[in-house]
Structures are given as structure tokens and as C-alpha cells.
Short mmCIF file of N, CA and C in Angstrom, two decimals:
data_model
loop_
_atom_site.label_atom_id
_atom_site.label_comp_id
_atom_site.label_asym_id
_atom_site.label_seq_id
_atom_site.Cartn_x
_atom_site.Cartn_y
_atom_site.Cartn_z
N LEU A 1 0.85 -1.19 0.00
CA LEU A 1 0.00 0.00 0.00
C LEU A 1 0.88 1.24 0.00
N THR A 2 0.41 2.28 -0.61
CA THR A 2 1.17 3.52 -0.72
C THR A 2 1.16 4.29 0.60
N PRO A 3 2.34 4.74 1.04
CA PRO A 3 2.38 5.55 2.26
C PRO A 3 1.58 6.84 2.08
N VAL A 4 1.00 7.31 3.18
CA VAL A 4 0.21 8.53 3.18
C VAL A 4 0.91 9.54 4.09
N ALA A 5 1.00 10.80 3.63
CA ALA A 5 1.64 11.83 4.46
C ALA A 5 0.73 13.05 4.52
N ASP A 6 0.75 13.70 5.66
CA ASP A 6 0.03 14.96 5.81
C ASP A 6 0.77 15.85 6.80
N GLU A 7 0.40 17.12 6.79
CA GLU A 7 0.96 18.08 7.73
C GLU A 7 -0.17 18.65 8.55
N MET A 8 0.06 18.77 9.84
CA MET A 8 -1.00 19.28 10.70
C MET A 8 -0.42 19.85 11.98
N PRO A 9 -1.17 20.81 12.57
CA PRO A 9 -0.71 21.34 13.85
C PRO A 9 -0.99 20.32 14.96
N PHE A 10 -0.16 20.41 15.98
CA PHE A 10 -0.31 19.51 17.12
C PHE A 10 -0.15 20.36 18.38
N VAL A 11 -1.08 20.23 19.32
CA VAL A 11 -1.03 20.99 20.56
C VAL A 11 -0.34 20.14 21.62
N ARG A 12 0.73 20.68 22.15
CA ARG A 12 1.48 19.99 23.21
C ARG A 12 0.75 20.07 24.55
N ARG A 13 1.22 19.31 25.48
CA ARG A 13 0.63 19.29 26.81
C ARG A 13 0.68 20.67 27.47
N ASP A 14 1.75 21.44 27.18
CA ASP A 14 1.88 22.77 27.78
C ASP A 14 1.05 23.84 27.08
N GLY A 15 0.30 23.44 26.03
CA GLY A 15 -0.57 24.37 25.32
C GLY A 15 0.06 24.99 24.09
N SER A 16 1.36 24.81 23.91
CA SER A 16 2.02 25.36 22.72
C SER A 16 1.69 24.49 21.50
N THR A 17 1.74 25.12 20.34
CA THR A 17 1.42 24.42 19.10
C THR A 17 2.68 24.22 18.28
N ILE A 18 2.83 23.03 17.74
CA ILE A 18 3.91 22.75 16.80
C ILE A 18 3.28 22.20 15.53
N TRP A 19 4.02 22.28 14.44
CA TRP A 19 3.57 21.68 13.19
C TRP A 19 4.27 20.35 13.02
N THR A 20 3.51 19.37 12.55
CA THR A 20 4.07 18.04 12.35
C THR A 20 3.80 17.54 10.93
N ARG A 21 4.69 16.68 10.49
CA ARG A 21 4.46 15.94 9.24
C ARG A 21 4.35 14.49 9.67
N ARG A 22 3.22 13.90 9.34
CA ARG A 22 2.94 12.52 9.73
C ARG A 22 2.93 11.66 8.47
N THR A 23 3.74 10.62 8.48
CA THR A 23 3.78 9.67 7.38
C THR A 23 3.32 8.32 7.90
N MET A 24 2.34 7.73 7.24
CA MET A 24 1.77 6.46 7.69
C MET A 24 1.88 5.42 6.57
N SER A 25 2.29 4.24 6.97
CA SER A 25 2.38 3.12 6.03
C SER A 25 1.77 1.89 6.67
N ALA A 26 1.12 1.09 5.88
CA ALA A 26 0.55 -0.15 6.38
C ALA A 26 1.63 -1.23 6.35
N ALA A 27 1.71 -1.98 7.41
CA ALA A 27 2.60 -3.14 7.47
C ALA A 27 1.74 -4.36 7.14
N CYS A 28 2.20 -5.12 6.18
CA CYS A 28 1.40 -6.25 5.71
C CYS A 28 2.04 -7.58 6.11
N ASP A 29 1.19 -8.58 6.19
CA ASP A 29 1.70 -9.93 6.47
C ASP A 29 2.18 -10.56 5.17
N ALA A 30 2.60 -11.82 5.23
CA ALA A 30 3.15 -12.52 4.06
C ALA A 30 2.14 -12.62 2.93
N ALA A 31 0.88 -12.62 3.26
CA ALA A 31 -0.16 -12.72 2.23
C ALA A 31 -0.49 -11.35 1.62
N GLY A 32 0.11 -10.28 2.17
CA GLY A 32 -0.15 -8.95 1.65
C GLY A 32 -1.30 -8.24 2.31
N ASP A 33 -1.84 -8.84 3.35
CA ASP A 33 -2.95 -8.22 4.06
C ASP A 33 -2.41 -7.25 5.12
N PRO A 34 -3.01 -6.04 5.22
CA PRO A 34 -2.55 -5.08 6.23
C PRO A 34 -2.76 -5.62 7.64
N ARG A 35 -1.73 -5.48 8.47
CA ARG A 35 -1.82 -5.97 9.85
C ARG A 35 -1.82 -4.82 10.85
N TYR A 36 -1.01 -3.80 10.58
CA TYR A 36 -0.96 -2.64 11.46
C TYR A 36 -0.38 -1.45 10.69
N VAL A 37 -0.41 -0.28 11.29
CA VAL A 37 0.05 0.95 10.64
C VAL A 37 1.30 1.44 11.36
N ILE A 38 2.29 1.77 10.57
CA ILE A 38 3.50 2.39 11.11
C ILE A 38 3.38 3.89 10.83
N SER A 39 3.52 4.68 11.87
CA SER A 39 3.37 6.13 11.72
C SER A 39 4.64 6.81 12.23
N VAL A 40 5.17 7.72 11.42
CA VAL A 40 6.34 8.50 11.80
C VAL A 40 5.90 9.96 11.86
N VAL A 41 6.16 10.61 12.98
CA VAL A 41 5.77 12.01 13.16
C VAL A 41 7.04 12.84 13.30
N GLU A 42 7.14 13.88 12.49
CA GLU A 42 8.32 14.74 12.46
C GLU A 42 7.89 16.17 12.81
N ASP A 43 8.64 16.83 13.66
CA ASP A 43 8.38 18.23 14.01
C ASP A 43 8.91 19.11 12.88
N ILE A 44 8.01 19.81 12.19
CA ILE A 44 8.40 20.68 11.07
C ILE A 44 8.10 22.15 11.38
N THR A 45 8.02 22.47 12.66
CA THR A 45 7.67 23.83 13.08
C THR A 45 8.62 24.86 12.51
N GLU A 46 9.92 24.61 12.58
CA GLU A 46 10.89 25.58 12.07
C GLU A 46 10.74 25.79 10.57
N ARG A 47 10.50 24.71 9.82
CA ARG A 47 10.28 24.84 8.38
C ARG A 47 9.04 25.67 8.09
N LYS A 48 7.97 25.42 8.84
CA LYS A 48 6.72 26.18 8.66
C LYS A 48 6.94 27.66 8.97
N ARG A 49 7.70 27.96 10.03
CA ARG A 49 8.01 29.35 10.37
C ARG A 49 8.83 30.01 9.26
N ALA A 50 9.81 29.27 8.73
CA ALA A 50 10.64 29.81 7.64
C ALA A 50 9.79 30.06 6.39
N GLU A 51 8.87 29.14 6.09
CA GLU A 51 7.98 29.32 4.93
C GLU A 51 7.10 30.55 5.11
N GLU A 52 6.58 30.74 6.31
CA GLU A 52 5.72 31.90 6.58
C GLU A 52 6.52 33.20 6.50
N ALA A 53 7.74 33.18 7.03
CA ALA A 53 8.59 34.37 6.95
C ALA A 53 8.91 34.69 5.49
N LEU A 54 9.20 33.67 4.70
CA LEU A 54 9.48 33.88 3.27
C LEU A 54 8.24 34.43 2.57
N ARG A 55 7.08 33.88 2.85
CA ARG A 55 5.83 34.35 2.24
C ARG A 55 5.58 35.82 2.59
N ALA A 56 5.78 36.18 3.87
CA ALA A 56 5.58 37.56 4.30
C ALA A 56 6.58 38.49 3.62
N SER A 57 7.82 38.05 3.50
CA SER A 57 8.86 38.84 2.84
C SER A 57 8.52 39.04 1.36
N GLU A 58 8.07 37.99 0.70
CA GLU A 58 7.69 38.09 -0.71
C GLU A 58 6.50 39.03 -0.90
N GLN A 59 5.54 38.98 0.01
CA GLN A 59 4.39 39.88 -0.09
C GLN A 59 4.82 41.34 0.10
N LEU A 60 5.71 41.58 1.05
CA LEU A 60 6.21 42.92 1.28
C LEU A 60 6.97 43.44 0.06
N LEU A 61 7.85 42.61 -0.50
CA LEU A 61 8.61 43.00 -1.68
C LEU A 61 7.68 43.26 -2.86
N SER A 62 6.71 42.40 -3.05
CA SER A 62 5.77 42.56 -4.15
C SER A 62 4.96 43.86 -4.01
N ALA A 63 4.49 44.14 -2.81
CA ALA A 63 3.72 45.36 -2.57
C ALA A 63 4.60 46.59 -2.77
N THR A 64 5.83 46.54 -2.29
CA THR A 64 6.74 47.67 -2.45
C THR A 64 7.02 47.91 -3.93
N PHE A 65 7.30 46.86 -4.67
CA PHE A 65 7.59 46.96 -6.10
C PHE A 65 6.40 47.53 -6.86
N SER A 66 5.22 46.98 -6.62
CA SER A 66 4.06 47.39 -7.41
C SER A 66 3.52 48.76 -7.02
N GLN A 67 3.68 49.17 -5.76
CA GLN A 67 3.08 50.42 -5.30
C GLN A 67 4.08 51.56 -5.11
N ALA A 68 5.31 51.34 -5.50
CA ALA A 68 6.33 52.38 -5.32
C ALA A 68 5.95 53.64 -6.10
N GLY A 69 6.35 54.78 -5.57
CA GLY A 69 6.07 56.06 -6.21
C GLY A 69 7.04 56.40 -7.34
N VAL A 70 7.96 55.49 -7.62
CA VAL A 70 8.91 55.66 -8.71
C VAL A 70 8.86 54.43 -9.59
N GLY A 71 9.38 54.56 -10.80
CA GLY A 71 9.44 53.42 -11.70
C GLY A 71 10.53 52.47 -11.24
N ILE A 72 10.25 51.20 -11.33
CA ILE A 72 11.24 50.18 -11.01
C ILE A 72 11.17 49.13 -12.11
N PHE A 73 12.36 48.73 -12.60
CA PHE A 73 12.38 47.64 -13.57
C PHE A 73 13.58 46.75 -13.35
N VAL A 74 13.42 45.50 -13.75
CA VAL A 74 14.46 44.49 -13.64
C VAL A 74 14.82 44.09 -15.07
N THR A 75 16.13 44.06 -15.35
CA THR A 75 16.58 43.64 -16.68
C THR A 75 17.57 42.49 -16.55
N SER A 76 17.58 41.66 -17.57
CA SER A 76 18.53 40.55 -17.62
C SER A 76 19.92 41.08 -17.90
N LEU A 77 20.91 40.22 -17.77
CA LEU A 77 22.28 40.62 -18.10
C LEU A 77 22.39 40.97 -19.59
N GLU A 78 21.49 40.41 -20.39
CA GLU A 78 21.48 40.68 -21.84
C GLU A 78 20.65 41.92 -22.19
N SER A 79 20.14 42.64 -21.20
CA SER A 79 19.43 43.92 -21.37
C SER A 79 17.95 43.82 -21.67
N GLY A 80 17.36 42.65 -21.57
CA GLY A 80 15.92 42.53 -21.78
C GLY A 80 15.17 42.81 -20.48
N TYR A 81 14.00 43.44 -20.60
CA TYR A 81 13.17 43.68 -19.42
C TYR A 81 12.63 42.34 -18.91
N MET A 82 12.79 42.12 -17.61
CA MET A 82 12.25 40.91 -16.98
C MET A 82 10.99 41.23 -16.19
N GLU A 83 10.97 42.40 -15.56
CA GLU A 83 9.82 42.82 -14.77
C GLU A 83 9.81 44.34 -14.70
N VAL A 84 8.62 44.91 -14.66
CA VAL A 84 8.46 46.36 -14.57
C VAL A 84 7.27 46.65 -13.66
N ASN A 85 7.31 47.79 -12.97
CA ASN A 85 6.14 48.14 -12.15
C ASN A 85 5.24 49.09 -12.91
N ASP A 86 4.05 49.34 -12.34
CA ASP A 86 3.05 50.18 -13.00
C ASP A 86 3.53 51.60 -13.23
N LYS A 87 4.28 52.13 -12.28
CA LYS A 87 4.76 53.52 -12.39
C LYS A 87 5.69 53.65 -13.61
N TYR A 88 6.57 52.68 -13.84
CA TYR A 88 7.46 52.72 -14.99
C TYR A 88 6.65 52.60 -16.29
N CYS A 89 5.65 51.73 -16.28
CA CYS A 89 4.79 51.60 -17.47
C CYS A 89 4.12 52.93 -17.79
N ALA A 90 3.58 53.60 -16.77
CA ALA A 90 2.91 54.88 -16.97
C ALA A 90 3.90 55.94 -17.47
N MET A 91 5.12 55.91 -16.95
CA MET A 91 6.14 56.87 -17.34
C MET A 91 6.45 56.77 -18.84
N LEU A 92 6.47 55.54 -19.37
CA LEU A 92 6.83 55.33 -20.77
C LEU A 92 5.63 55.09 -21.68
N GLY A 93 4.46 54.87 -21.10
CA GLY A 93 3.26 54.69 -21.92
C GLY A 93 3.07 53.29 -22.48
N TYR A 94 3.82 52.33 -21.98
CA TYR A 94 3.70 50.94 -22.42
C TYR A 94 2.97 50.13 -21.36
N THR A 95 2.42 49.00 -21.78
CA THR A 95 1.88 48.05 -20.81
C THR A 95 3.03 47.18 -20.32
N ARG A 96 2.79 46.48 -19.23
CA ARG A 96 3.80 45.55 -18.71
C ARG A 96 4.13 44.50 -19.76
N ASP A 97 3.11 43.94 -20.39
CA ASP A 97 3.33 42.89 -21.39
C ASP A 97 4.18 43.39 -22.55
N GLU A 98 3.97 44.63 -22.96
CA GLU A 98 4.78 45.19 -24.04
C GLU A 98 6.24 45.32 -23.61
N LEU A 99 6.46 45.89 -22.43
CA LEU A 99 7.83 46.13 -21.98
C LEU A 99 8.61 44.83 -21.75
N VAL A 100 7.98 43.80 -21.21
CA VAL A 100 8.75 42.58 -20.94
C VAL A 100 9.10 41.83 -22.23
N ARG A 101 8.61 42.28 -23.35
CA ARG A 101 9.02 41.72 -24.64
C ARG A 101 10.08 42.61 -25.30
N MET A 102 10.49 43.67 -24.61
CA MET A 102 11.42 44.63 -25.18
C MET A 102 12.78 44.58 -24.48
N SER A 103 13.68 45.36 -25.03
CA SER A 103 15.02 45.51 -24.47
C SER A 103 15.21 46.99 -24.12
N ILE A 104 16.19 47.29 -23.28
CA ILE A 104 16.44 48.69 -22.94
C ILE A 104 16.84 49.50 -24.16
N SER A 105 17.36 48.83 -25.18
CA SER A 105 17.72 49.56 -26.41
C SER A 105 16.49 50.06 -27.16
N ASP A 106 15.31 49.51 -26.85
CA ASP A 106 14.08 49.95 -27.49
C ASP A 106 13.59 51.29 -26.95
N VAL A 107 14.02 51.69 -25.76
CA VAL A 107 13.57 52.96 -25.19
C VAL A 107 14.71 53.99 -25.09
N ASN A 108 15.95 53.51 -24.96
CA ASN A 108 17.08 54.45 -24.92
C ASN A 108 17.37 54.98 -26.31
N LEU A 109 17.85 56.19 -26.38
CA LEU A 109 18.19 56.77 -27.67
C LEU A 109 19.45 56.09 -28.21
N PRO A 110 19.51 55.87 -29.53
CA PRO A 110 20.65 55.16 -30.11
C PRO A 110 22.00 55.76 -29.71
N GLN A 111 22.09 57.08 -29.64
CA GLN A 111 23.36 57.73 -29.31
C GLN A 111 23.78 57.51 -27.85
N ASP A 112 22.86 57.02 -27.01
CA ASP A 112 23.18 56.77 -25.61
C ASP A 112 23.53 55.31 -25.31
N MET A 113 23.26 54.42 -26.26
CA MET A 113 23.41 52.99 -25.97
C MET A 113 24.84 52.58 -25.64
N ASP A 114 25.84 53.18 -26.29
CA ASP A 114 27.22 52.82 -25.96
C ASP A 114 27.51 53.13 -24.49
N ASP A 115 27.05 54.28 -24.02
CA ASP A 115 27.26 54.66 -22.63
C ASP A 115 26.48 53.74 -21.68
N VAL A 116 25.25 53.42 -22.03
CA VAL A 116 24.43 52.53 -21.21
C VAL A 116 25.11 51.17 -21.06
N LEU A 117 25.57 50.61 -22.17
CA LEU A 117 26.21 49.29 -22.14
C LEU A 117 27.56 49.34 -21.43
N ALA A 118 28.28 50.45 -21.58
CA ALA A 118 29.56 50.60 -20.87
C ALA A 118 29.33 50.65 -19.36
N ASN A 119 28.27 51.35 -18.91
CA ASN A 119 27.96 51.39 -17.48
C ASN A 119 27.63 49.99 -16.95
N ARG A 120 26.86 49.24 -17.71
CA ARG A 120 26.51 47.88 -17.30
C ARG A 120 27.77 47.01 -17.23
N ALA A 121 28.67 47.18 -18.20
CA ALA A 121 29.92 46.41 -18.22
C ALA A 121 30.78 46.76 -17.00
N ARG A 122 30.80 48.02 -16.60
CA ARG A 122 31.57 48.42 -15.42
C ARG A 122 31.01 47.77 -14.16
N MET A 123 29.70 47.66 -14.09
CA MET A 123 29.11 47.00 -12.93
C MET A 123 29.41 45.49 -12.96
N LEU A 124 29.31 44.88 -14.13
CA LEU A 124 29.60 43.45 -14.25
C LEU A 124 31.05 43.13 -13.91
N SER A 125 31.96 44.04 -14.23
CA SER A 125 33.38 43.81 -13.94
C SER A 125 33.72 44.07 -12.48
N GLY A 126 32.80 44.67 -11.75
CA GLY A 126 33.05 45.01 -10.35
C GLY A 126 33.67 46.38 -10.17
N GLU A 127 33.91 47.09 -11.27
CA GLU A 127 34.50 48.43 -11.20
C GLU A 127 33.56 49.41 -10.50
N TRP A 128 32.27 49.30 -10.77
CA TRP A 128 31.25 50.16 -10.16
C TRP A 128 30.26 49.30 -9.39
N PRO A 129 29.89 49.70 -8.16
CA PRO A 129 28.86 48.95 -7.45
C PRO A 129 27.46 49.24 -8.00
N HIS A 130 27.28 50.44 -8.54
CA HIS A 130 26.00 50.82 -9.15
C HIS A 130 26.24 51.97 -10.12
N SER A 131 25.22 52.31 -10.86
CA SER A 131 25.32 53.39 -11.85
C SER A 131 24.15 54.35 -11.66
N THR A 132 24.45 55.63 -11.65
CA THR A 132 23.42 56.66 -11.58
C THR A 132 23.59 57.55 -12.79
N ARG A 133 22.51 57.80 -13.50
CA ARG A 133 22.61 58.62 -14.71
C ARG A 133 21.27 59.31 -14.99
N GLU A 134 21.35 60.35 -15.78
CA GLU A 134 20.16 61.06 -16.25
C GLU A 134 20.24 61.09 -17.76
N ARG A 135 19.15 60.72 -18.39
CA ARG A 135 19.11 60.78 -19.86
C ARG A 135 17.67 60.77 -20.34
N GLN A 136 17.53 61.13 -21.58
CA GLN A 136 16.20 61.09 -22.18
C GLN A 136 15.96 59.69 -22.73
N VAL A 137 14.71 59.25 -22.59
CA VAL A 137 14.29 57.98 -23.18
C VAL A 137 13.03 58.24 -23.99
N ARG A 138 12.77 57.34 -24.91
CA ARG A 138 11.64 57.50 -25.82
C ARG A 138 10.42 56.76 -25.27
N ARG A 139 9.32 57.51 -25.16
CA ARG A 139 8.05 56.93 -24.76
C ARG A 139 7.41 56.22 -25.95
N LYS A 140 6.38 55.45 -25.69
CA LYS A 140 5.68 54.71 -26.75
C LYS A 140 5.17 55.64 -27.84
N ASP A 141 4.69 56.83 -27.44
CA ASP A 141 4.15 57.77 -28.43
C ASP A 141 5.23 58.54 -29.18
N GLY A 142 6.50 58.24 -28.90
CA GLY A 142 7.61 58.88 -29.61
C GLY A 142 8.17 60.11 -28.92
N THR A 143 7.46 60.64 -27.93
CA THR A 143 7.98 61.80 -27.21
C THR A 143 9.12 61.37 -26.30
N LEU A 144 9.93 62.35 -25.90
CA LEU A 144 11.06 62.07 -25.02
C LEU A 144 10.73 62.51 -23.61
N VAL A 145 11.25 61.77 -22.65
CA VAL A 145 11.06 62.09 -21.24
C VAL A 145 12.43 61.97 -20.57
N TRP A 146 12.75 62.96 -19.72
CA TRP A 146 13.99 62.90 -18.95
C TRP A 146 13.78 61.96 -17.77
N VAL A 147 14.70 61.02 -17.60
CA VAL A 147 14.58 60.04 -16.52
C VAL A 147 15.91 59.95 -15.77
N GLY A 148 15.83 59.98 -14.46
CA GLY A 148 16.99 59.70 -13.62
C GLY A 148 16.96 58.23 -13.26
N HIS A 149 18.06 57.53 -13.58
CA HIS A 149 18.16 56.09 -13.34
C HIS A 149 19.20 55.81 -12.26
N SER A 150 18.90 54.89 -11.39
CA SER A 150 19.88 54.36 -10.44
C SER A 150 19.82 52.84 -10.57
N THR A 151 20.91 52.25 -11.08
CA THR A 151 20.94 50.82 -11.40
C THR A 151 21.93 50.09 -10.52
N THR A 152 21.53 48.92 -10.07
CA THR A 152 22.39 48.07 -9.25
C THR A 152 22.40 46.66 -9.84
N LEU A 153 23.57 46.03 -9.81
CA LEU A 153 23.70 44.65 -10.24
C LEU A 153 23.36 43.74 -9.07
N VAL A 154 22.49 42.76 -9.31
CA VAL A 154 22.08 41.81 -8.28
C VAL A 154 22.75 40.47 -8.58
N HIS A 155 23.31 39.88 -7.52
CA HIS A 155 24.00 38.59 -7.66
C HIS A 155 23.13 37.47 -7.09
N ASP A 156 23.35 36.25 -7.59
CA ASP A 156 22.62 35.10 -7.04
C ASP A 156 23.31 34.61 -5.77
N GLU A 157 22.81 33.51 -5.22
CA GLU A 157 23.32 32.98 -3.95
C GLU A 157 24.80 32.64 -4.00
N SER A 158 25.29 32.27 -5.19
CA SER A 158 26.70 31.88 -5.32
C SER A 158 27.60 33.08 -5.62
N GLY A 159 27.02 34.28 -5.71
CA GLY A 159 27.81 35.48 -5.98
C GLY A 159 27.95 35.79 -7.46
N LYS A 160 27.30 35.04 -8.30
CA LYS A 160 27.36 35.24 -9.75
C LYS A 160 26.35 36.31 -10.16
N PRO A 161 26.73 37.25 -11.05
CA PRO A 161 25.78 38.28 -11.50
C PRO A 161 24.52 37.62 -12.08
N HIS A 162 23.36 38.15 -11.69
CA HIS A 162 22.10 37.54 -12.11
C HIS A 162 21.22 38.48 -12.93
N HIS A 163 21.02 39.72 -12.45
CA HIS A 163 20.20 40.68 -13.17
C HIS A 163 20.49 42.08 -12.63
N PHE A 164 19.93 43.07 -13.31
CA PHE A 164 20.04 44.46 -12.88
C PHE A 164 18.68 44.93 -12.38
N ILE A 165 18.67 45.77 -11.36
CA ILE A 165 17.43 46.40 -10.93
C ILE A 165 17.65 47.91 -10.98
N THR A 166 16.70 48.61 -11.55
CA THR A 166 16.81 50.05 -11.76
C THR A 166 15.61 50.77 -11.17
N VAL A 167 15.89 51.85 -10.46
CA VAL A 167 14.85 52.76 -9.99
C VAL A 167 14.90 53.95 -10.93
N ALA A 168 13.75 54.31 -11.49
CA ALA A 168 13.69 55.37 -12.49
C ALA A 168 12.67 56.43 -12.07
N GLU A 169 13.08 57.68 -12.20
CA GLU A 169 12.20 58.79 -11.83
C GLU A 169 12.11 59.78 -12.98
N ASP A 170 10.90 60.22 -13.28
CA ASP A 170 10.69 61.25 -14.31
C ASP A 170 11.21 62.58 -13.74
N ILE A 171 12.26 63.11 -14.37
CA ILE A 171 12.87 64.36 -13.90
C ILE A 171 12.67 65.47 -14.94
N SER A 172 11.69 65.31 -15.81
CA SER A 172 11.45 66.28 -16.89
C SER A 172 11.18 67.69 -16.35
N ASP A 173 10.36 67.80 -15.30
CA ASP A 173 10.06 69.13 -14.74
C ASP A 173 11.34 69.80 -14.25
N ARG A 174 12.16 69.06 -13.57
CA ARG A 174 13.41 69.63 -13.07
C ARG A 174 14.33 70.07 -14.22
N LYS A 175 14.40 69.26 -15.25
CA LYS A 175 15.25 69.59 -16.40
C LYS A 175 14.73 70.86 -17.10
N ARG A 176 13.42 70.99 -17.23
CA ARG A 176 12.85 72.20 -17.85
C ARG A 176 13.16 73.42 -17.00
N ALA A 177 13.08 73.27 -15.68
CA ALA A 177 13.39 74.39 -14.77
C ALA A 177 14.85 74.78 -14.89
N GLU A 178 15.74 73.80 -15.01
CA GLU A 178 17.16 74.09 -15.17
C GLU A 178 17.42 74.83 -16.48
N GLU A 179 16.72 74.45 -17.53
CA GLU A 179 16.89 75.13 -18.82
C GLU A 179 16.45 76.58 -18.76
N ARG A 180 15.38 76.86 -17.99
CA ARG A 180 14.88 78.22 -17.85
C ARG A 180 15.86 79.02 -17.04
#
């Protein structure tokens, strides 16, 4: 017979609650008939706490990303958009689905791409921990918007570069004031 497993809370004698994983298997006689059940109970309280902490952390990060008052986007090492928040979409006039099919070269002006790629290369080489820049980018409707970017390279658990995350702010009003 197939072992059965479940997870459930268990109240201790002192009133505290722990989480357990219970695995049950039938022990059969020589004829294959079940004779008794073998049950193994494991305390998984720490794993459950870690899962809940991770879930809470993910919810906080997701809420921060989606509700931030500035544009935030994540790009691959190859410069493709991996994720964008609503504020960045509004800033450029694209939907999320449109942007995640694009590359940063689709919104940056051609004359700026060498500098953009050089900045990313400096971060990948470890020369720069992050990059801060101001430049115009092209919106979906073709108009230009001044954007202040702050980009950081994110590494995976092994320390290998994984992706870039950028905070972007529309600084057009400030640039117009400076020109005046």
C-alpha cells in the first residue's frame, strides 16, 4: 500500500502548538494483508516558520515593487526587461506585457546605448557597485522624457551576476526648470 503523508498542527501538553508531518504506512503480512500501521511524526515547526517568513517577505517585496512612487524595472544581463512596475509603465506609456518583450535599447536613444552598455559592463566587472545617470528615453508615443536612473547589479546565492534592478524617476520638470 502507498504511504500517506500529511501536515497538521499539534497541541502539546503545555498548550504550545507545533507543526508536524505525519507519514503512515501499512505493514502487511506474508499474504499482503494489512496488519498494522506504522506512523512517523516529524516536528516541522521551524520549516513552517521559515515558509511563513518567506511568504511575508515576498508579499512585502511585491507590494513595495508594485506600489512604489517611482518606476522600477528588472533587466537581464542581456538587457531585456524581466519585470516592470506600473509607475514605470505609466512613465513610458507601455503596458507591462509590451515592456517585458522589449530591451532597454528599445527605449534608450541610439546615441546613448554605448554609454548605457559601458555602465553595465563596469558593474559586471566590479569596477562600479552601481550606476546613476540622467538621460532622455523614448516613450511609446515617440515623445522624449527625462529620466533619472539608479541601477544596481544583483547577484545570485553563489555570488554570480544575475540581473540588474533600476529605480527610475521622471525628472522632466526639473530639467525644464534648469533650462529656464
